[in-house]
Coordinates of C-alpha atoms and ligand atoms in Angstrom, one line a residue:
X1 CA -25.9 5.7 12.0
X2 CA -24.1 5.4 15.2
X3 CA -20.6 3.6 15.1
X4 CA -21.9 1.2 17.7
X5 CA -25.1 0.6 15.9
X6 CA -23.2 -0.5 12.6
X7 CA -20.4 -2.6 14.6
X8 CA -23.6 -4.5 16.1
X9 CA -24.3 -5.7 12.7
X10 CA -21.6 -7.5 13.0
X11 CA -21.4 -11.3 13.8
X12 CA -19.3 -10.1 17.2
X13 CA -18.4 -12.4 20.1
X14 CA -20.0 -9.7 22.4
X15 CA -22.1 -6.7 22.3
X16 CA -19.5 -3.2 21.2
X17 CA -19.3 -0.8 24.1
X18 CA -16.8 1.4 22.5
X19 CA -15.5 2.6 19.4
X20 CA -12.1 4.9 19.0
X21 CA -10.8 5.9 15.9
X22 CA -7.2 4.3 14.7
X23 CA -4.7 4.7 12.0
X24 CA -3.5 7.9 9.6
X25 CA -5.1 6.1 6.3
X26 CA -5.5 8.2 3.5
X27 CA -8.4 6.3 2.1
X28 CA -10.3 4.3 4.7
X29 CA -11.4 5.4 8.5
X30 CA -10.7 2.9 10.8
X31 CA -11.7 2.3 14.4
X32 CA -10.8 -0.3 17.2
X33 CA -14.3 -1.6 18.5
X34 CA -13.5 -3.1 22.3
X35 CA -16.8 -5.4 23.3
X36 CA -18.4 -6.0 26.9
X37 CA -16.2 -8.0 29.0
X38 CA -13.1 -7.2 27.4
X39 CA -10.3 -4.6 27.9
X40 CA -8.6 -4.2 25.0
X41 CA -10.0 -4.0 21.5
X42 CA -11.2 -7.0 20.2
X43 CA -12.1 -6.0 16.7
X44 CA -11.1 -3.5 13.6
X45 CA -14.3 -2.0 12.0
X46 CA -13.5 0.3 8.9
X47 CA -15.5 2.7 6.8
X48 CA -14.8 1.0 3.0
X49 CA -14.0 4.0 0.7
X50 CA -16.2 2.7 -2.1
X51 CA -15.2 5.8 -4.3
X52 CA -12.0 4.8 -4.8
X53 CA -13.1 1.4 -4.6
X54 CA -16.0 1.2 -6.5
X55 CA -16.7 -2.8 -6.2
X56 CA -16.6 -3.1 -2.4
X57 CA -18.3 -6.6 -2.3
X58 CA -16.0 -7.9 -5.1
X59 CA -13.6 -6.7 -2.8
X60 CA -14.6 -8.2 0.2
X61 CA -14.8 -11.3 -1.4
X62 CA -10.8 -10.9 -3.1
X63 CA -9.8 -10.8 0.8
X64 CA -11.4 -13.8 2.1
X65 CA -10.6 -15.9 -0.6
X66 CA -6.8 -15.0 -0.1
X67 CA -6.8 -14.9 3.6
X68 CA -8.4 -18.3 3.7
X69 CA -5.7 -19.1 1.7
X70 CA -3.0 -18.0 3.6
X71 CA -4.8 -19.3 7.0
X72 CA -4.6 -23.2 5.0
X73 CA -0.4 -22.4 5.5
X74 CA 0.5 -20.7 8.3
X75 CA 0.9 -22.1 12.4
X76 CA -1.7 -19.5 13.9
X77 CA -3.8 -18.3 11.4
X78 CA -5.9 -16.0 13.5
X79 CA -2.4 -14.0 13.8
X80 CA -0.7 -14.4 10.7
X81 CA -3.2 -13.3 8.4
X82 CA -6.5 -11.0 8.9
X83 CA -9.6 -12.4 9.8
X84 CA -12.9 -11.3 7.8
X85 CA -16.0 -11.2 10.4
X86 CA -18.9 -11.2 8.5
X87 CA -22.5 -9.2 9.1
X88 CA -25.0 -11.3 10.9
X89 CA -26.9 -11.7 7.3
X90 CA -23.2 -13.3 6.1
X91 CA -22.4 -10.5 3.8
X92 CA -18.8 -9.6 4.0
X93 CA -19.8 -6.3 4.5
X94 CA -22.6 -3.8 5.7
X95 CA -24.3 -1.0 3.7
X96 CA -25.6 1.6 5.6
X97 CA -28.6 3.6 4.5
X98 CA -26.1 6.8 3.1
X99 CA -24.8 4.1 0.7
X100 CA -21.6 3.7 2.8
X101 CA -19.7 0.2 3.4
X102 CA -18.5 -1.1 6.6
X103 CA -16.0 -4.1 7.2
X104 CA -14.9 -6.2 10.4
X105 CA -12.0 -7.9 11.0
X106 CA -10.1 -9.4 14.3
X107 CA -8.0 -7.0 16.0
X108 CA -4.6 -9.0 16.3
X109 CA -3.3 -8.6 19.8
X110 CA 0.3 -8.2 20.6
X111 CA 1.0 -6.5 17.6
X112 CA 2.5 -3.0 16.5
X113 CA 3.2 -1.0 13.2
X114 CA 5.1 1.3 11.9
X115 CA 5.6 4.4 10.4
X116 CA 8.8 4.4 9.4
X117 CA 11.5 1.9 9.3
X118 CA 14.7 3.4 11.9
X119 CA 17.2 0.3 12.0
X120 CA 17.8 -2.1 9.3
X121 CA 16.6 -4.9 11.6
X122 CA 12.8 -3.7 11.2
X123 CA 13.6 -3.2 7.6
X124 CA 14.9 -7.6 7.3
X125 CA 11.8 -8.4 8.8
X126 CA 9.8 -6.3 7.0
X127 CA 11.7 -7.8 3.6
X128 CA 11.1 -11.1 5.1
X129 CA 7.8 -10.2 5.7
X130 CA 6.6 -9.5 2.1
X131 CA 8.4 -12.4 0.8
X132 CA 6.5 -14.7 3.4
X133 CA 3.2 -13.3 2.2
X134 CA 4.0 -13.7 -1.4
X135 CA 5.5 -17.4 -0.7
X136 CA 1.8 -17.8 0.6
X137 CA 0.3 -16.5 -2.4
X138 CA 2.1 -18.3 -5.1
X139 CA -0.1 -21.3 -5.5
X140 CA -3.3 -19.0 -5.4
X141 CA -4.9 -19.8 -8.8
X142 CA -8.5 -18.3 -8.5
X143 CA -9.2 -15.2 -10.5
X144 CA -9.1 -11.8 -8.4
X145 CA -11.3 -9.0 -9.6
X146 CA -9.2 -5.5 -10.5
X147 CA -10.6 -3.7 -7.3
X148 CA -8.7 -0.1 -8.9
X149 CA -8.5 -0.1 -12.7
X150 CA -4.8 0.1 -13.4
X151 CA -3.6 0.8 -10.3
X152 CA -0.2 0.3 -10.8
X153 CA -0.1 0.1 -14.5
X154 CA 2.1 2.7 -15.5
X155 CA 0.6 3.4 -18.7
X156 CA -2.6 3.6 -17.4
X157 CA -1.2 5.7 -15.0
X158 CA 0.6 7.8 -17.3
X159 CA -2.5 8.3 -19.7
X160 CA -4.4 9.7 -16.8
X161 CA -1.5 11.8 -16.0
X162 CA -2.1 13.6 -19.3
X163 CA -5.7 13.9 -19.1
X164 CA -5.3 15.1 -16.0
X165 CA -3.1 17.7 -17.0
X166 CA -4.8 18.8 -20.0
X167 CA -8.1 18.8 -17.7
X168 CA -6.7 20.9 -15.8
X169 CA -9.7 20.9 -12.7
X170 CA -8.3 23.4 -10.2
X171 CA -6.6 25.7 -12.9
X172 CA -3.6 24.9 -10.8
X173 CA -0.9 23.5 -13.7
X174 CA 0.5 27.4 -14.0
X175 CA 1.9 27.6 -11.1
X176 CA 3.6 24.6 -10.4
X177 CA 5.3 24.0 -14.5
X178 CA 8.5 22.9 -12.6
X179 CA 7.0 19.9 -11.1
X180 CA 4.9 18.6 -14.3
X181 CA 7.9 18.8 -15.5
X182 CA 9.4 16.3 -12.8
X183 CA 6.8 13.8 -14.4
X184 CA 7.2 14.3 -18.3
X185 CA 10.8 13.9 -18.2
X186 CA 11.0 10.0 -16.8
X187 CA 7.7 9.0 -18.9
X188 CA 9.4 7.9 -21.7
X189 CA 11.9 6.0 -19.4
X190 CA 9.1 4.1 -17.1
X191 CA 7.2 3.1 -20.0
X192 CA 10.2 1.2 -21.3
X193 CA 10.7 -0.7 -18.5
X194 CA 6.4 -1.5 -18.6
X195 CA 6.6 -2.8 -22.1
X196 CA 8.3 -6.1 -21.0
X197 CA 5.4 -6.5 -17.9
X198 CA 3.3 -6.2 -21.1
X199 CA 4.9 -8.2 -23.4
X200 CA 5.1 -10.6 -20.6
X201 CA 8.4 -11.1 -19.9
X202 CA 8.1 -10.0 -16.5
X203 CA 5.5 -12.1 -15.1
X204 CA 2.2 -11.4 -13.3
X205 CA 1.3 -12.4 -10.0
X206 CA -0.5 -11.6 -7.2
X207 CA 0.3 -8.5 -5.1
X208 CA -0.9 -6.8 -2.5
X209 CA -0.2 -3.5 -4.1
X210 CA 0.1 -1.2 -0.9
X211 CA 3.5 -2.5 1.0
X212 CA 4.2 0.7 2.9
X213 CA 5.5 0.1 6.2
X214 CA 2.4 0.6 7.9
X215 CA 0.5 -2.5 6.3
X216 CA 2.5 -4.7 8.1
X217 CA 1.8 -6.0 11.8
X218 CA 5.2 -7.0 13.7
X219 CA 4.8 -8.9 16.9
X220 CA 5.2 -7.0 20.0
X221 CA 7.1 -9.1 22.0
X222 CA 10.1 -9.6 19.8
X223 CA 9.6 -7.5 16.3
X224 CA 9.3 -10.4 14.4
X225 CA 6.9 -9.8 11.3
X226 CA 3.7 -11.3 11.8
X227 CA 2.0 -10.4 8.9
X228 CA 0.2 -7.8 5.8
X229 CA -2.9 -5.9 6.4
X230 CA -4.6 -3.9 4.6
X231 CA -5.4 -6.0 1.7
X232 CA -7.6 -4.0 -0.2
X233 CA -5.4 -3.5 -3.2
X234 CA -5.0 -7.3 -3.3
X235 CA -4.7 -8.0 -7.1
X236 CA -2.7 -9.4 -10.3
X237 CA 0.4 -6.9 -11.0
X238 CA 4.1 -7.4 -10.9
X239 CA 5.8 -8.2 -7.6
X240 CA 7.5 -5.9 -8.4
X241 CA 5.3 -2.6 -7.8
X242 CA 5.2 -4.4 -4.4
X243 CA 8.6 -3.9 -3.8
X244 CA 9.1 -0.8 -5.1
X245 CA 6.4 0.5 -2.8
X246 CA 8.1 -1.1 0.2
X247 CA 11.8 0.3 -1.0
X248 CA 9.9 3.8 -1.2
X249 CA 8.4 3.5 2.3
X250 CA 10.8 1.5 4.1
X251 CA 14.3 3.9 3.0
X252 CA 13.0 6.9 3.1
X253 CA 14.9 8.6 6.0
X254 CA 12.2 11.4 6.0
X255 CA 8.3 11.6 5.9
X256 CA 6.2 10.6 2.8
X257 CA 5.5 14.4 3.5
X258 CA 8.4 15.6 4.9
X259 CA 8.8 19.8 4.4
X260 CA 12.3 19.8 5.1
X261 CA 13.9 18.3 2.0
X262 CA 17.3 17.8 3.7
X263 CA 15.3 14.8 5.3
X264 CA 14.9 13.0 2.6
X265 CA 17.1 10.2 1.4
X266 CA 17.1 6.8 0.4
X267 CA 18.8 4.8 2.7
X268 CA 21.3 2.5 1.3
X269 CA 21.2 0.4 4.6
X270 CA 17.5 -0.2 5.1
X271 CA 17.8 -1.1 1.2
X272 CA 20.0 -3.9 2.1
X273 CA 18.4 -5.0 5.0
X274 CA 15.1 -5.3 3.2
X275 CA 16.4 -6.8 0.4
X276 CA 18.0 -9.6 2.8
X277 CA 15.2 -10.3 4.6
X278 CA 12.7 -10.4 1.7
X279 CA 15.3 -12.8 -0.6
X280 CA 15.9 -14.9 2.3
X281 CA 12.5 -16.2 1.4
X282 CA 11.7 -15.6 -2.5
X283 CA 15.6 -15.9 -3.5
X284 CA 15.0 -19.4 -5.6
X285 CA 11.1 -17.7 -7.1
X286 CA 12.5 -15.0 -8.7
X287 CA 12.7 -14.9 -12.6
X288 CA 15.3 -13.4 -14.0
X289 CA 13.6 -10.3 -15.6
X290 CA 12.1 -10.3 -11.9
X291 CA 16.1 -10.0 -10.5
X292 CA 17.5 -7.3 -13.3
X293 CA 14.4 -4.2 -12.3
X294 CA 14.5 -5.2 -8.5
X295 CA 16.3 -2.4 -7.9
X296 CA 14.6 0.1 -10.3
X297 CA 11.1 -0.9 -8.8
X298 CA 12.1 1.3 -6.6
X299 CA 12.6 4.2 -9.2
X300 CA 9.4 2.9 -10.8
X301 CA 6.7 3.2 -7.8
X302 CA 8.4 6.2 -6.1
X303 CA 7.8 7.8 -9.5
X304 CA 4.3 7.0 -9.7
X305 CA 3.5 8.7 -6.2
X306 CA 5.3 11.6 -7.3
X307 CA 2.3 11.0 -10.2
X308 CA -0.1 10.5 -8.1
X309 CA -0.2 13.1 -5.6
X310 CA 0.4 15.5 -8.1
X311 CA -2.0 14.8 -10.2
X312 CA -4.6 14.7 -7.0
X313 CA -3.4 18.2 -6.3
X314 CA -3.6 19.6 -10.3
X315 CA -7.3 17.7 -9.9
X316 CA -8.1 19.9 -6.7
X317 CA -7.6 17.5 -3.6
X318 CA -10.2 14.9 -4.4
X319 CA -8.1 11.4 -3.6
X320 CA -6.0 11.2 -0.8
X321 CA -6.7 13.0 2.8
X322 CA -5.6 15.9 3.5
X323 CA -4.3 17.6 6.7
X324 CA -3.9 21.1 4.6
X325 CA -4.5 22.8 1.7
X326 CA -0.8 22.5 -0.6
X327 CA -0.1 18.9 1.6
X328 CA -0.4 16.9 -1.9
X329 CA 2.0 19.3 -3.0
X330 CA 4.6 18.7 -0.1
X331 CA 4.2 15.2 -0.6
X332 CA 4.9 15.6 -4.5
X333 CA 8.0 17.4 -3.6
X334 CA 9.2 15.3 -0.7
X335 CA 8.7 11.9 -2.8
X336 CA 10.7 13.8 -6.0
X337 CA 13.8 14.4 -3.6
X338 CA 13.5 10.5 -2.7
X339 CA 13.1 9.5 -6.4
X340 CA 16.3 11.5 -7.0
X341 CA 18.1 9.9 -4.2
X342 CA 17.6 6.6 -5.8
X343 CA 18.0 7.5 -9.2
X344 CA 21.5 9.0 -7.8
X345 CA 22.0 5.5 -5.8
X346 CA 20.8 2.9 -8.6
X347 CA 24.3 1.5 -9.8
X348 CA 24.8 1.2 -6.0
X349 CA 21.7 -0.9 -5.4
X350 CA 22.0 -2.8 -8.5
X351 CA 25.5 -4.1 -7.5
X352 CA 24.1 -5.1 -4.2
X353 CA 21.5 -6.9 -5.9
X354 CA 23.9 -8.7 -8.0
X355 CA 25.5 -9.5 -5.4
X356 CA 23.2 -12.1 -3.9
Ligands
ADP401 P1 -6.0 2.3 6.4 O1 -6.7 1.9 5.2 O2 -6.6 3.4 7.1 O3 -4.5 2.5 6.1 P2 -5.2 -0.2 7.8 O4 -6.0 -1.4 7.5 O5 -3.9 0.0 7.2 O6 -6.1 1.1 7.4 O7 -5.1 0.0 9.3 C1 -4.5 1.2 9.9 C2 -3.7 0.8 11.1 O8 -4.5 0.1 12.1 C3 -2.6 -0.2 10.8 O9 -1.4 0.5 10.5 C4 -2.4 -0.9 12.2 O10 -1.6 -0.2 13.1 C5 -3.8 -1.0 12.7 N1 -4.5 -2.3 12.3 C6 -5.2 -2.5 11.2 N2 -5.7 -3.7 11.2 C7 -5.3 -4.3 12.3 C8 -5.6 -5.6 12.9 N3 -6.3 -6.5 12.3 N4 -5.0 -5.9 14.1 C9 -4.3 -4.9 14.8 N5 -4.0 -3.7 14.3 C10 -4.6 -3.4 13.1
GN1_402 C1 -2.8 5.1 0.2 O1 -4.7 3.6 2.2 P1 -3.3 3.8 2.5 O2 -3.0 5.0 3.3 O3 -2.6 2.5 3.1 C2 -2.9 4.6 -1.3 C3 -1.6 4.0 -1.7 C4 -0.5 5.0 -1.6 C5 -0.4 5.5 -0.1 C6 0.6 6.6 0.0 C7 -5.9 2.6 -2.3 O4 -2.6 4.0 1.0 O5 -1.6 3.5 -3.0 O6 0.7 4.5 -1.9 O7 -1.7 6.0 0.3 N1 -4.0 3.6 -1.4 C8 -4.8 3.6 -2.4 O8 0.9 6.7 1.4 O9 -4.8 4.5 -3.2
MG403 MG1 -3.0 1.2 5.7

């Protein structure tokens, strides 16, 4: 089906006229849609991966209840949160006939994102940002459905790990004995940290699960944050895998898949900055098991990627997008010199934390 045939299924202001494609995802594809008597793109329309996220309705429906949410809150809420357009039948979503799903939301205008955070001020807001959005979230109480099974539990994560390993898929675990190593020596470590989100002493709440830098939309007039995107991973988890996440994206002074190692660090200064920004809002939520790991979370998520792309390239390539065939590789190796860099910088970090 044609992209402009599937964006006029869509309850749109105006017929589409044109459809260009948007975004480095490694999941969904996403496109700007611009409509007839309009410039500049009106709406987002994306293809749904409904492999990795086998409940796309359920999905849908986790998004609108939460945006509605935040739009109840917030002074513009057809900036400071996404909007969900739905299909002219009022599905939150359209299935076309090869079984794939498509979803429309509002473009937000004057905004920007991000790749990479390069001056601690983008990293405050971005801080700011995600304690905002999970200010906004606290007093949501209806249940969300588990769009990825375990997606962030470590010993879910871990138990596939060792599956995966002893599966095997692409006969690839030979040749790369170092790096598996890389993940069996901190298992035992992460897993004592998880025990106490099991045993409940750190609490649950809900997350948006996929903070990297480029799930946030700043304003283009005066980088301000205006708000999270993406919210497909929207679930119940710790907040914080959310911070870890955004610690891994938002210090890393190199690529996610950077092939020059001596790129990679954590910086200690966007690590501040962030932290700032994002206690300037959620300072007086925090528990205190919450306070204590804020730091680690870091150690804890950035390990997990390592995991994950790993274990995507020991399975053959079959999660993430790839630009080229050992990229899952680079990426494992790039994310272990940034996991090292924090594990080198933790007492560091923790006294900052303290600190506050
Ligand atoms: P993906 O799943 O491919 O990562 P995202 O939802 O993160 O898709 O969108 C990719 C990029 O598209 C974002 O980083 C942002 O630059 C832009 N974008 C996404 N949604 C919007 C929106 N509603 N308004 C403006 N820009 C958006
Ligand atoms: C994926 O979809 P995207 O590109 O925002 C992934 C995240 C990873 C990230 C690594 C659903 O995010 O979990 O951290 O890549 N999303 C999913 O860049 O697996
Ligand atoms: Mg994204």
């Amino acid at each position: 089906m044609e992209l402009l045939e599937l964006a006029s299924r869509f309850a749109l202001k105006a017929n589409p006229v044109e459809i260009k494609p948007l975004g480095e995802g490694f999941i969904n594809d996403t496109y700007l849609v611009y409509v007839e008597g309009s410039d500049s793109p009106e709406y987002i329309l994306q293809r749904k991966n409904h492999i990795v996220f086998p409940d796309v309705p359920a999905m849908m429906d986790n998004i609108k209840k939460v945006t509605e949410h935040i739009k109840s809150k917030v002074t513009d809420p057809l900036r400071d949160t996404l909007t969900v357009i739905p299909a002219k039948d009022g599905k939150l979503y359209f299935k076309d006939g090869n079984g794939n799903f498509w979803a429309v939301c509002l473009f937000i205008k004057g905004s920007k994102s991000f790749d990479r955070a390069d001056n601690p001020e983008l990293a405050y807001q971005g801080g700011k940002g995600l304690g905002a959005f999970h200010k906004q979230v606290s007093d949501f109480s209806e249940p969300l459905v588990e769009v990825i099974k375990g997606f962030h539990n470590m010993r879910f994560r871990i138990n596939q790990w060792e599956e995966c390993v002893k599966r095997n898929a692409a006969g690839r675990a030979a040749s790369i004995q170092e790096e598996i190593s890389w993940v069996e020596s901190r298992k035992d470590k992460i897993l004592d940290f998880w025990k106490q989100v099991e045993d409940g002493t750190i609490p649950m709440r809900v997350t948006h699960n996929d903070t990297k830098i480029s799930n946030f939309l700043f304003n283009e007039a005066d980088g301000s944050l205006l708000c999270a995107i993406d919210l497909d991973t929207m679930m119940s988890s710790t907040l914080l895998n959310d911070l870890g996440d955004a610690f891994r994206s938002y210090t890393n002074t190199g690529a996610e898949d950077d092939q020059n190692l001596d790129n990679v660090s954590m910086s200690m200064d966007m690590f501040k900055a962030y932290v700032e920004g994002y206690m300037s809002e959620m300072k007086d939520s925090l528990s205190e098991s919450e306070k204590k790991y804020l730091a680690f979370s870091g150690i804890v998520i950035t390990y997990e990627q390592v995991l994950r792309f790993l274990m995507d390239y020991i399975d053959g390539d079959i999660y993430y997008k790839t630009k080229y065939p050992e990229h899952n590789l680079v990426r494992t190796r790039a994310q272990y010199k940034l996991l090292q860099s924090m594990e080198e910088q933790l007492p560091q970090m923790e006294a900052f934390v303290n600190s506050l």
